[in-house]
mmCIF file of C-alpha atoms and ligand atoms in Angstrom:
data_model
loop_
_atom_site.group_PDB
_atom_site.id
_atom_site.type_symbol
_atom_site.label_atom_id
_atom_site.label_comp_id
_atom_site.label_asym_id
_atom_site.label_seq_id
_atom_site.Cartn_x
_atom_site.Cartn_y
_atom_site.Cartn_z
ATOM 1 C CA MET A 32 127.733 32.574 65.871
ATOM 2 C CA THR A 33 127.599 32.969 69.706
ATOM 3 C CA PRO A 34 123.939 32.772 70.743
ATOM 4 C CA ASP A 35 122.522 35.747 72.606
ATOM 5 C CA VAL A 36 121.502 33.741 75.743
ATOM 6 C CA LEU A 37 120.288 36.840 77.643
ATOM 7 C CA SER A 38 117.791 37.624 74.853
ATOM 8 C CA ALA A 39 116.473 34.065 74.614
ATOM 9 C CA GLY A 40 113.161 32.758 75.836
ATOM 10 C CA PRO A 41 112.597 29.468 77.731
ATOM 11 C CA GLN A 42 111.893 27.582 74.508
ATOM 12 C CA GLU A 43 114.872 28.965 72.697
ATOM 13 C CA LEU A 44 117.139 27.897 75.701
ATOM 14 C CA GLU A 45 115.497 24.461 75.671
ATOM 15 C CA ALA A 46 116.544 24.234 72.000
ATOM 16 C CA LEU A 47 120.117 25.505 72.850
ATOM 17 C CA LEU A 48 120.471 22.852 75.509
ATOM 18 C CA GLU A 49 119.074 20.187 73.247
ATOM 19 C CA GLU A 50 121.687 21.048 70.634
ATOM 20 C CA ALA A 51 124.325 20.564 73.292
ATOM 21 C CA GLY A 52 122.914 17.026 73.881
ATOM 22 C CA GLN A 53 121.132 17.849 77.028
ATOM 23 C CA PRO A 54 117.489 17.275 78.004
ATOM 24 C CA ARG A 55 115.239 20.219 77.202
ATOM 25 C CA PHE A 56 114.297 20.937 80.767
ATOM 26 C CA ARG A 57 117.871 22.225 81.346
ATOM 27 C CA GLY A 58 116.958 25.156 79.198
ATOM 28 C CA ARG A 59 114.069 26.193 81.601
ATOM 29 C CA GLN A 60 116.449 25.786 84.450
ATOM 30 C CA LEU A 61 118.912 28.137 82.812
ATOM 31 C CA PHE A 62 116.070 30.765 82.081
ATOM 32 C CA ARG A 63 114.901 30.608 85.765
ATOM 33 C CA ALA A 64 118.459 30.904 87.000
ATOM 34 C CA LEU A 65 119.157 33.950 84.808
ATOM 35 C CA TRP A 66 116.095 35.978 85.731
ATOM 36 C CA ARG A 67 114.409 34.602 88.712
ATOM 37 C CA GLU A 68 117.648 33.890 90.696
ATOM 38 C CA GLY A 69 119.727 36.414 88.836
ATOM 39 C CA VAL A 70 122.907 34.215 88.868
ATOM 40 C CA ALA A 71 126.212 36.076 88.184
ATOM 41 C CA ASP A 72 127.513 33.403 85.805
ATOM 42 C CA TYR A 73 127.255 29.755 84.714
ATOM 43 C CA ALA A 74 129.230 28.658 87.725
ATOM 44 C CA ALA A 75 126.294 29.731 89.872
ATOM 45 C CA VAL A 76 123.795 27.564 88.013
ATOM 46 C CA THR A 77 124.050 24.949 90.733
ATOM 47 C CA VAL A 78 121.082 22.829 89.492
ATOM 48 C CA TRP A 79 123.425 21.780 86.693
ATOM 49 C CA PRO A 80 126.298 19.316 86.970
ATOM 50 C CA LYS A 81 129.650 21.054 86.951
ATOM 51 C CA ALA A 82 130.674 19.545 83.656
ATOM 52 C CA LEU A 83 127.647 21.060 81.937
ATOM 53 C CA ARG A 84 128.312 24.513 83.502
ATOM 54 C CA THR A 85 131.847 24.461 82.241
ATOM 55 C CA ALA A 86 130.836 23.233 78.792
ATOM 56 C CA MET A 87 128.109 25.898 78.369
ATOM 57 C CA ALA A 88 130.417 28.723 79.504
ATOM 58 C CA GLN A 89 132.443 27.901 76.491
ATOM 59 C CA ARG A 90 129.712 27.178 74.040
ATOM 60 C CA ALA A 91 127.295 30.025 74.852
ATOM 61 C CA PRO A 92 129.057 32.720 77.067
ATOM 62 C CA TRP A 93 127.268 35.767 78.315
ATOM 63 C CA GLY A 94 128.237 38.652 80.723
ATOM 64 C CA ARG A 95 126.269 40.722 83.145
ATOM 65 C CA ALA A 96 126.196 44.402 83.185
ATOM 66 C CA ARG A 97 128.542 45.971 85.645
ATOM 67 C CA CYS A 98 127.895 49.163 87.613
ATOM 68 C CA LEU A 99 130.199 52.115 86.863
ATOM 69 C CA ALA A 100 128.377 54.723 89.033
ATOM 70 C CA GLU A 101 125.585 55.009 91.581
ATOM 71 C CA GLN A 102 123.657 58.006 92.808
ATOM 72 C CA ARG A 103 121.265 57.818 95.693
ATOM 73 C CA SER A 104 118.806 60.461 96.637
ATOM 74 C CA PRO A 105 117.336 60.939 100.123
ATOM 75 C CA ASP A 106 113.870 60.247 98.633
ATOM 76 C CA GLY A 107 114.943 56.699 97.891
ATOM 77 C CA THR A 108 115.575 57.167 94.112
ATOM 78 C CA VAL A 109 118.719 55.332 93.085
ATOM 79 C CA LYS A 110 120.216 55.852 89.665
ATOM 80 C CA TRP A 111 122.875 53.565 88.060
ATOM 81 C CA LEU A 112 125.213 53.932 85.226
ATOM 82 C CA LEU A 113 125.560 50.398 83.887
ATOM 83 C CA ALA A 114 128.144 49.065 81.307
ATOM 84 C CA PHE A 115 127.617 46.151 79.084
ATOM 85 C CA PRO A 116 130.427 43.837 78.177
ATOM 86 C CA ASP A 117 131.245 45.845 75.000
ATOM 87 C CA GLY A 118 131.553 49.055 76.991
ATOM 88 C CA ALA A 119 128.183 50.539 75.993
ATOM 89 C CA ARG A 120 126.663 52.549 78.946
ATOM 90 C CA VAL A 121 123.096 53.239 79.909
ATOM 91 C CA GLU A 122 121.271 54.709 82.903
ATOM 92 C CA THR A 123 118.643 52.917 84.990
ATOM 93 C CA VAL A 124 116.697 54.484 87.642
ATOM 94 C CA LEU A 125 114.902 52.893 90.646
ATOM 95 C CA LEU A 126 112.045 54.702 92.050
ATOM 96 C CA PRO A 127 110.227 53.874 95.389
ATOM 97 C CA HIS A 128 106.429 54.072 95.526
ATOM 98 C CA ASP A 129 103.768 53.184 98.108
ATOM 99 C CA TYR A 130 103.063 49.997 96.167
ATOM 100 C CA GLY A 131 106.699 49.074 95.716
ATOM 101 C CA TYR A 132 109.389 49.786 93.175
ATOM 102 C CA SER A 133 109.308 50.772 89.585
ATOM 103 C CA LEU A 134 112.304 50.918 87.242
ATOM 104 C CA CYS A 135 112.966 53.307 84.492
ATOM 105 C CA VAL A 136 114.612 51.166 81.788
ATOM 106 C CA SER A 137 116.755 52.407 78.812
ATOM 107 C CA SER A 138 116.065 50.892 75.443
ATOM 108 C CA GLN A 139 119.006 52.473 73.429
ATOM 109 C CA VAL A 140 122.409 53.950 74.084
ATOM 110 C CA GLY A 141 121.651 57.579 73.377
ATOM 111 C CA CYS A 142 118.767 58.390 71.159
ATOM 112 C CA ALA A 143 118.226 59.491 67.644
ATOM 113 C CA MET A 144 114.982 61.647 68.272
ATOM 114 C CA GLY A 145 116.886 64.670 69.292
ATOM 115 C CA CYS A 146 114.167 66.158 71.627
ATOM 116 C CA THR A 147 115.533 69.511 72.571
ATOM 117 C CA PHE A 148 114.899 69.098 76.271
ATOM 118 C CA CYS A 149 116.640 65.795 76.682
ATOM 119 C CA ALA A 150 120.195 65.019 77.543
ATOM 120 C CA SER A 151 119.966 61.487 76.015
ATOM 121 C CA GLY A 152 119.510 62.974 72.563
ATOM 122 C CA LEU A 153 122.601 65.219 72.728
ATOM 123 C CA SER A 154 124.990 62.622 71.447
ATOM 124 C CA GLY A 155 122.602 60.885 69.039
ATOM 125 C CA ARG A 156 122.002 57.185 69.096
ATOM 126 C CA LEU A 157 124.965 55.052 69.608
ATOM 127 C CA ARG A 158 123.296 51.688 69.397
ATOM 128 C CA ASN A 159 120.169 49.698 70.119
ATOM 129 C CA LEU A 160 120.052 47.588 73.303
ATOM 130 C CA THR A 161 119.090 43.956 72.975
ATOM 131 C CA ALA A 162 116.118 42.467 74.922
ATOM 132 C CA GLY A 163 118.660 40.792 77.241
ATOM 133 C CA GLU A 164 120.323 44.056 77.998
ATOM 134 C CA MET A 165 116.960 45.610 78.916
ATOM 135 C CA LEU A 166 116.257 42.607 81.160
ATOM 136 C CA GLU A 167 119.662 43.006 82.718
ATOM 137 C CA GLN A 168 118.631 46.394 84.064
ATOM 138 C CA VAL A 169 115.759 44.842 85.940
ATOM 139 C CA ARG A 170 117.952 42.013 87.096
ATOM 140 C CA PHE A 171 120.536 44.485 88.322
ATOM 141 C CA ALA A 172 117.961 46.426 90.279
ATOM 142 C CA ASN A 173 116.447 43.233 91.847
ATOM 143 C CA THR A 174 119.937 42.233 92.938
ATOM 144 C CA TYR A 175 120.365 45.609 94.584
ATOM 145 C CA LEU A 176 116.897 45.208 96.330
ATOM 146 C CA ALA A 177 117.871 41.778 97.731
ATOM 147 C CA GLU A 178 120.177 43.641 100.036
ATOM 148 C CA ALA A 179 118.646 47.089 100.359
ATOM 149 C CA ASP A 180 115.072 45.863 100.948
ATOM 150 C CA PRO A 181 114.983 42.159 101.399
ATOM 151 C CA GLY A 182 111.894 40.523 99.799
ATOM 152 C CA ALA A 183 111.223 43.402 97.428
ATOM 153 C CA ARG A 184 111.504 43.303 93.726
ATOM 154 C CA VAL A 185 110.930 45.615 90.805
ATOM 155 C CA SER A 186 107.116 45.319 90.219
ATOM 156 C CA ARG A 187 106.783 47.939 87.324
ATOM 157 C CA VAL A 188 109.054 48.740 84.438
ATOM 158 C CA ASP A 189 108.814 51.988 82.392
ATOM 159 C CA LEU A 190 110.704 52.140 79.114
ATOM 160 C CA MET A 191 111.372 55.774 79.744
ATOM 161 C CA GLY A 192 115.143 55.820 80.078
ATOM 162 C CA SER A 193 117.487 56.791 77.278
ATOM 163 C CA GLY A 194 116.315 55.780 73.806
ATOM 164 C CA GLU A 195 113.086 55.551 71.775
ATOM 165 C CA PRO A 196 111.822 52.064 72.417
ATOM 166 C CA LEU A 197 109.635 51.944 69.357
ATOM 167 C CA ASP A 198 112.801 52.883 67.294
ATOM 168 C CA ASN A 199 114.159 49.549 68.665
ATOM 169 C CA TYR A 200 110.925 47.827 68.057
ATOM 170 C CA THR A 201 111.802 44.059 67.837
ATOM 171 C CA ALA A 202 113.980 44.029 70.840
ATOM 172 C CA THR A 203 111.473 46.139 72.861
ATOM 173 C CA VAL A 204 108.597 43.719 72.112
ATOM 174 C CA ARG A 205 110.894 40.824 72.908
ATOM 175 C CA PHE A 206 111.768 42.444 76.241
ATOM 176 C CA LEU A 207 108.153 42.841 77.156
ATOM 177 C CA ARG A 208 107.287 39.239 76.499
ATOM 178 C CA LEU A 209 110.458 37.910 78.290
ATOM 179 C CA ALA A 210 109.890 40.233 81.324
ATOM 180 C CA HIS A 211 106.419 38.697 81.489
ATOM 181 C CA GLU A 212 107.546 35.001 81.692
ATOM 182 C CA PRO A 213 106.377 33.531 84.849
ATOM 183 C CA GLU A 214 109.612 31.566 85.217
ATOM 184 C CA GLY A 215 111.643 34.730 84.849
ATOM 185 C CA LEU A 216 110.855 38.210 86.072
ATOM 186 C CA GLY A 217 107.132 37.427 86.081
ATOM 187 C CA LEU A 218 106.024 41.105 85.461
ATOM 188 C CA SER A 219 102.462 41.821 84.564
ATOM 189 C CA TYR A 220 101.893 43.383 81.261
ATOM 190 C CA ARG A 221 99.704 45.969 83.020
ATOM 191 C CA HIS A 222 102.733 47.067 84.991
ATOM 192 C CA MET A 223 104.818 47.789 81.996
ATOM 193 C CA THR A 224 104.936 51.119 80.204
ATOM 194 C CA VAL A 225 106.291 51.879 76.777
ATOM 195 C CA SER A 226 106.966 55.564 76.320
ATOM 196 C CA THR A 227 107.298 57.009 72.845
ATOM 197 C CA SER A 228 108.022 60.290 71.261
ATOM 198 C CA GLY A 229 105.148 59.514 68.822
ATOM 199 C CA LEU A 230 106.282 57.144 66.179
ATOM 200 C CA ALA A 231 102.726 56.768 64.931
ATOM 201 C CA PRO A 232 103.070 53.636 62.644
ATOM 202 C CA ARG A 233 104.923 51.762 65.454
ATOM 203 C CA ILE A 234 102.116 52.762 67.930
ATOM 204 C CA ARG A 235 99.638 51.040 65.680
ATOM 205 C CA ARG A 236 101.808 48.031 65.349
ATOM 206 C CA LEU A 237 102.226 47.747 69.178
ATOM 207 C CA ALA A 238 98.491 48.074 69.461
ATOM 208 C CA ASP A 239 98.215 44.917 67.250
ATOM 209 C CA GLU A 240 100.597 42.789 69.301
ATOM 210 C CA GLY A 241 98.008 41.893 71.827
ATOM 211 C CA LEU A 242 100.079 43.006 74.784
ATOM 212 C CA PRO A 243 98.133 45.062 77.336
ATOM 213 C CA VAL A 244 100.958 47.295 78.264
ATOM 214 C CA THR A 245 100.452 51.059 78.850
ATOM 215 C CA LEU A 246 101.302 53.430 76.184
ATOM 216 C CA ALA A 247 102.859 56.794 77.076
ATOM 217 C CA VAL A 248 103.116 59.382 74.519
ATOM 218 C CA SER A 249 105.441 62.376 75.080
ATOM 219 C CA LEU A 250 103.426 65.277 73.913
ATOM 220 C CA HIS A 251 104.765 68.400 75.529
ATOM 221 C CA ALA A 252 102.943 70.683 73.320
ATOM 222 C CA ALA A 253 99.335 70.936 71.877
ATOM 223 C CA ASP A 254 100.253 72.616 68.648
ATOM 224 C CA ASP A 255 102.479 71.532 65.858
ATOM 225 C CA GLU A 256 104.760 74.581 65.766
ATOM 226 C CA LEU A 257 105.842 74.337 69.338
ATOM 227 C CA ARG A 258 105.997 70.535 69.384
ATOM 228 C CA THR A 259 108.313 70.645 66.317
ATOM 229 C CA ARG A 260 110.491 73.075 68.199
ATOM 230 C CA LEU A 261 110.689 70.773 71.139
ATOM 231 C CA MET A 262 110.613 67.446 69.295
ATOM 232 C CA PRO A 263 111.917 67.339 65.803
ATOM 233 C CA VAL A 264 110.097 63.883 65.275
ATOM 234 C CA ASN A 265 106.959 66.009 65.083
ATOM 235 C CA GLN A 266 107.868 66.969 61.602
ATOM 236 C CA ALA A 267 107.715 63.229 60.571
ATOM 237 C CA TYR A 268 104.647 62.514 62.713
ATOM 238 C CA PRO A 269 102.664 65.592 63.427
ATOM 239 C CA LEU A 270 99.903 65.783 66.096
ATOM 240 C CA GLU A 271 97.181 64.570 63.855
ATOM 241 C CA ALA A 272 99.107 61.448 63.021
ATOM 242 C CA VAL A 273 100.138 60.864 66.645
ATOM 243 C CA MET A 274 96.568 61.384 68.014
ATOM 244 C CA GLU A 275 95.041 59.055 65.363
ATOM 245 C CA ALA A 276 97.613 56.327 66.445
ATOM 246 C CA ALA A 277 96.883 56.894 70.120
ATOM 247 C CA ALA A 278 93.204 56.633 69.569
ATOM 248 C CA TYR A 279 93.740 53.369 67.603
ATOM 249 C CA TYR A 280 95.748 52.105 70.617
ATOM 250 C CA TRP A 281 93.042 53.020 73.029
ATOM 251 C CA ARG A 282 90.265 51.353 70.843
ATOM 252 C CA ARG A 283 92.340 48.258 70.262
ATOM 253 C CA THR A 284 93.690 47.627 73.805
ATOM 254 C CA ARG A 285 91.220 49.466 75.894
ATOM 255 C CA ARG A 286 94.308 50.677 77.887
ATOM 256 C CA ARG A 287 94.033 54.399 78.605
ATOM 257 C CA VAL A 288 96.935 56.249 76.909
ATOM 258 C CA THR A 289 99.063 58.486 78.999
ATOM 259 C CA PHE A 290 100.270 61.761 77.584
ATOM 260 C CA GLU A 291 103.352 63.088 79.112
ATOM 261 C CA TYR A 292 103.668 66.951 79.207
ATOM 262 C CA LEU A 293 106.843 68.642 80.566
ATOM 263 C CA LEU A 294 105.963 71.922 82.065
ATOM 264 C CA LEU A 295 108.398 74.499 80.747
ATOM 265 C CA ARG A 296 108.052 78.041 82.087
ATOM 266 C CA GLY A 297 106.566 80.547 79.681
ATOM 267 C CA LEU A 298 106.797 78.042 76.929
ATOM 268 C CA ASN A 299 103.986 75.521 77.203
ATOM 269 C CA ASP A 300 102.306 76.264 80.513
ATOM 270 C CA THR A 301 99.853 79.009 79.729
ATOM 271 C CA PRO A 302 96.107 78.725 80.129
ATOM 272 C CA ALA A 303 95.542 78.946 76.437
ATOM 273 C CA GLN A 304 97.741 76.020 75.906
ATOM 274 C CA ALA A 305 95.970 74.073 78.629
ATOM 275 C CA ARG A 306 92.778 74.544 76.873
ATOM 276 C CA GLN A 307 94.346 73.577 73.554
ATOM 277 C CA LEU A 308 95.409 70.324 75.181
ATOM 278 C CA VAL A 309 92.027 69.633 76.249
ATOM 279 C CA ALA A 310 90.611 70.198 72.791
ATOM 280 C CA LEU A 311 93.381 67.797 71.445
ATOM 281 C CA LEU A 312 92.567 64.937 73.867
ATOM 282 C CA ARG A 313 88.773 65.222 74.118
ATOM 283 C CA PRO A 314 88.312 63.026 70.945
ATOM 284 C CA LEU A 315 89.940 60.122 72.905
ATOM 285 C CA ASP A 316 86.657 60.065 74.927
ATOM 286 C CA GLY A 317 88.042 59.019 78.314
ATOM 287 C CA GLY A 318 91.012 57.211 76.842
ATOM 288 C CA ALA A 319 93.578 59.911 77.849
ATOM 289 C CA HIS A 320 95.405 60.647 80.936
ATOM 290 C CA VAL A 321 97.765 63.643 81.128
ATOM 291 C CA ASN A 322 100.906 63.308 83.287
ATOM 292 C CA LEU A 323 102.303 66.737 83.905
ATOM 293 C CA ILE A 324 106.064 66.543 84.538
ATOM 294 C CA PRO A 325 108.020 69.219 86.484
ATOM 295 C CA TRP A 326 111.087 70.023 84.362
ATOM 296 C CA ASN A 327 114.299 68.666 85.874
ATOM 297 C CA PRO A 328 116.981 71.016 84.662
ATOM 298 C CA VAL A 329 119.810 69.775 82.414
ATOM 299 C CA PRO A 330 122.952 72.038 82.766
ATOM 300 C CA GLU A 331 123.426 72.190 78.894
ATOM 301 C CA LEU A 332 119.814 73.244 78.188
ATOM 302 C CA PRO A 333 118.124 76.636 78.489
ATOM 303 C CA TRP A 334 114.658 75.692 79.790
ATOM 304 C CA GLN A 335 113.211 76.548 83.265
ATOM 305 C CA ALA A 336 110.712 74.775 85.390
ATOM 306 C CA SER A 337 107.137 76.152 85.532
ATOM 307 C CA THR A 338 106.361 77.972 88.780
ATOM 308 C CA PRO A 339 104.131 75.928 91.200
ATOM 309 C CA ALA A 340 101.316 78.446 90.578
ATOM 310 C CA ALA A 341 101.491 78.033 86.791
ATOM 311 C CA ALA A 342 101.746 74.253 87.185
ATOM 312 C CA ALA A 343 98.636 74.218 89.469
ATOM 313 C CA ARG A 344 96.624 76.439 87.200
ATOM 314 C CA PHE A 345 97.540 74.260 84.195
ATOM 315 C CA LEU A 346 96.418 71.186 86.111
ATOM 316 C CA ASP A 347 93.084 72.698 87.129
ATOM 317 C CA LEU A 348 92.255 73.827 83.577
ATOM 318 C CA VAL A 349 92.983 70.386 82.108
ATOM 319 C CA GLN A 350 90.912 68.632 84.744
ATOM 320 C CA ALA A 351 88.033 71.128 84.321
ATOM 321 C CA GLY A 352 88.121 70.239 80.717
ATOM 322 C CA GLY A 353 87.086 66.737 81.655
ATOM 323 C CA ILE A 354 90.613 65.125 81.095
ATOM 324 C CA SER A 355 92.210 62.977 83.700
ATOM 325 C CA CYS A 356 95.354 64.723 84.788
ATOM 326 C CA THR A 357 97.950 64.539 87.569
ATOM 327 C CA ILE A 358 101.356 66.099 88.249
ATOM 328 C CA ARG A 359 104.088 63.592 88.586
ATOM 329 C CA LYS A 360 105.898 63.476 91.863
ATOM 330 C CA GLU A 361 109.381 64.812 91.481
ATOM 331 C CA PHE A 362 111.974 62.062 92.002
ATOM 332 C CA GLY A 363 115.688 62.440 92.510
ATOM 333 C CA ARG A 364 115.955 66.076 91.584
ATOM 334 C CA ASP A 365 119.328 66.084 93.431
ATOM 335 C CA ILE A 366 120.807 63.190 91.384
ATOM 336 C CA ASP A 367 120.543 64.050 87.686
ATOM 337 C CA ALA A 368 117.291 62.174 87.356
ATOM 338 C CA ALA A 369 116.383 63.229 83.773
ATOM 339 C CA CYS A 370 117.296 60.696 81.300
ATOM 340 C CA GLY A 371 120.751 60.784 79.953
ATOM 341 C CA GLN A 372 122.208 63.232 82.590
ATOM 342 C CA LEU A 373 124.301 60.793 84.561
ATOM 343 C CA ARG A 374 125.709 59.145 81.392
ATOM 344 C CA ARG A 375 126.719 62.463 79.961
ATOM 345 C CA ARG A 376 128.347 63.596 83.219
ATOM 346 C CA GLU A 377 130.229 60.395 83.290
ATOM 347 C CA GLU A 378 131.530 60.711 79.720
ATOM 348 C CA GLY A 379 134.220 63.160 80.804
ATOM 349 C CA MET A 380 135.397 60.856 83.552
ATOM 350 C CA ARG A 381 137.784 57.974 83.336
ATOM 351 C CA ASP A 382 136.201 54.512 83.685
ATOM 352 C CA SER A 383 136.578 52.705 86.931
ATOM 353 C CA GLN A 384 136.845 49.068 87.787
ATOM 354 C CA GLY A 385 134.628 49.373 90.788
ATOM 355 C CA LEU A 386 131.596 51.359 91.856
ATOM 356 C CA TRP A 387 131.678 54.991 91.732
ATOM 357 C CA VAL A 388 129.512 56.832 94.162
ATOM 358 C CA ILE A 389 129.081 60.322 92.993
ATOM 359 C CA PRO A 390 128.043 63.036 95.400
ATOM 360 C CA PRO A 391 124.766 64.625 94.597
ATOM 361 C CA ARG A 392 124.789 67.586 92.163
ATOM 362 C CA PRO A 393 124.439 70.835 94.236
ATOM 363 C CA GLY A 394 120.792 71.997 93.650
ATOM 364 C CA PRO A 395 118.775 72.213 90.538
ATOM 365 C CA GLY A 396 119.989 74.432 87.687
HETATM 366 S S1 LIG B 34 113.009 62.381 75.357
HETATM 367 FE FE1 LIG B 34 113.122 60.149 74.903
HETATM 368 S S2 LIG B 34 112.734 60.134 72.643
HETATM 369 FE FE2 LIG B 34 113.395 62.239 73.069
HETATM 370 S S3 LIG B 34 115.600 62.354 72.753
HETATM 371 FE FE3 LIG B 34 115.253 61.821 75.002
HETATM 372 S S4 LIG B 34 115.332 59.622 75.010
HETATM 373 FE FE4 LIG B 34 114.871 60.159 72.911
#
């Protein structure tokens, strides 16, 4: 079987090179070339003799993701539709911040969770991504930055693109560990976020991994009835189970848990719901932070964004309840920035051999 080189760690690559009759250090050289240097193919691993490059290209081939489409927003957000060698497509979004760049990484092609507000869930889950395919998204963004902003690299990754990362648990944890490797991308665990729809048993398992990553739980409602309407997964793991798992994560890692809350006009943004949210999170005793997210309209879906006044009132009430709370800055509203939107728009278009630059969608809604 062909080894999955892009999902291998330095020691596994050492073993691979040893099997090929090479000194083990050649494996580390390959890992560094793959992720620190971001080489395009074996031919570019110039620390190796040419004969070894040729031999390994036959023995253990791998292929980079290619870009099918790119959208750039005036606010600096860049979104790519990437295709892997088997044709599977995912979206990756680069976001500029004061501190540098974060990348919103996809963990699955599509998603099985079926959240009613999400474009990624509309076609279901097509397949899991490998750890290497998640790393590829970061490598791609770093390659882009090398030209767009020389010296800059992705310094934070958020597993918040398409897919439920904890539904692809093994590959997700492997990705986190490999992204942290100092000879590769060298990302701090503290600068990685795993976003989940609330798979309670997997949250506990992640807490036990000993990785100080941030956990973000998509909450979006503070009562089971509304949450089940918005997120069918709430039937399997209702709020009580999710909150217990989140509290376990907080106790075990001492990493404050972020609760994502999409603000949907007239649906979950009333004062009563803000107070309900406070009551739900208070038992975490300082271990909760609420991230209010302005709704980014998806053409196929009926929801509307909260008014600025309703959003401000909701924020005030949660803060007044003693819960840390902020409103997320809106990024890329003009470029289909909600997860899954670009892939779905592209699905009706024919594939291209090169880069497609798509004009911005005209206004929200
Ligand atoms: S919001 Fe996340 S978990 Fe829910 S369907 Fe979309 S990608 Fe899946």
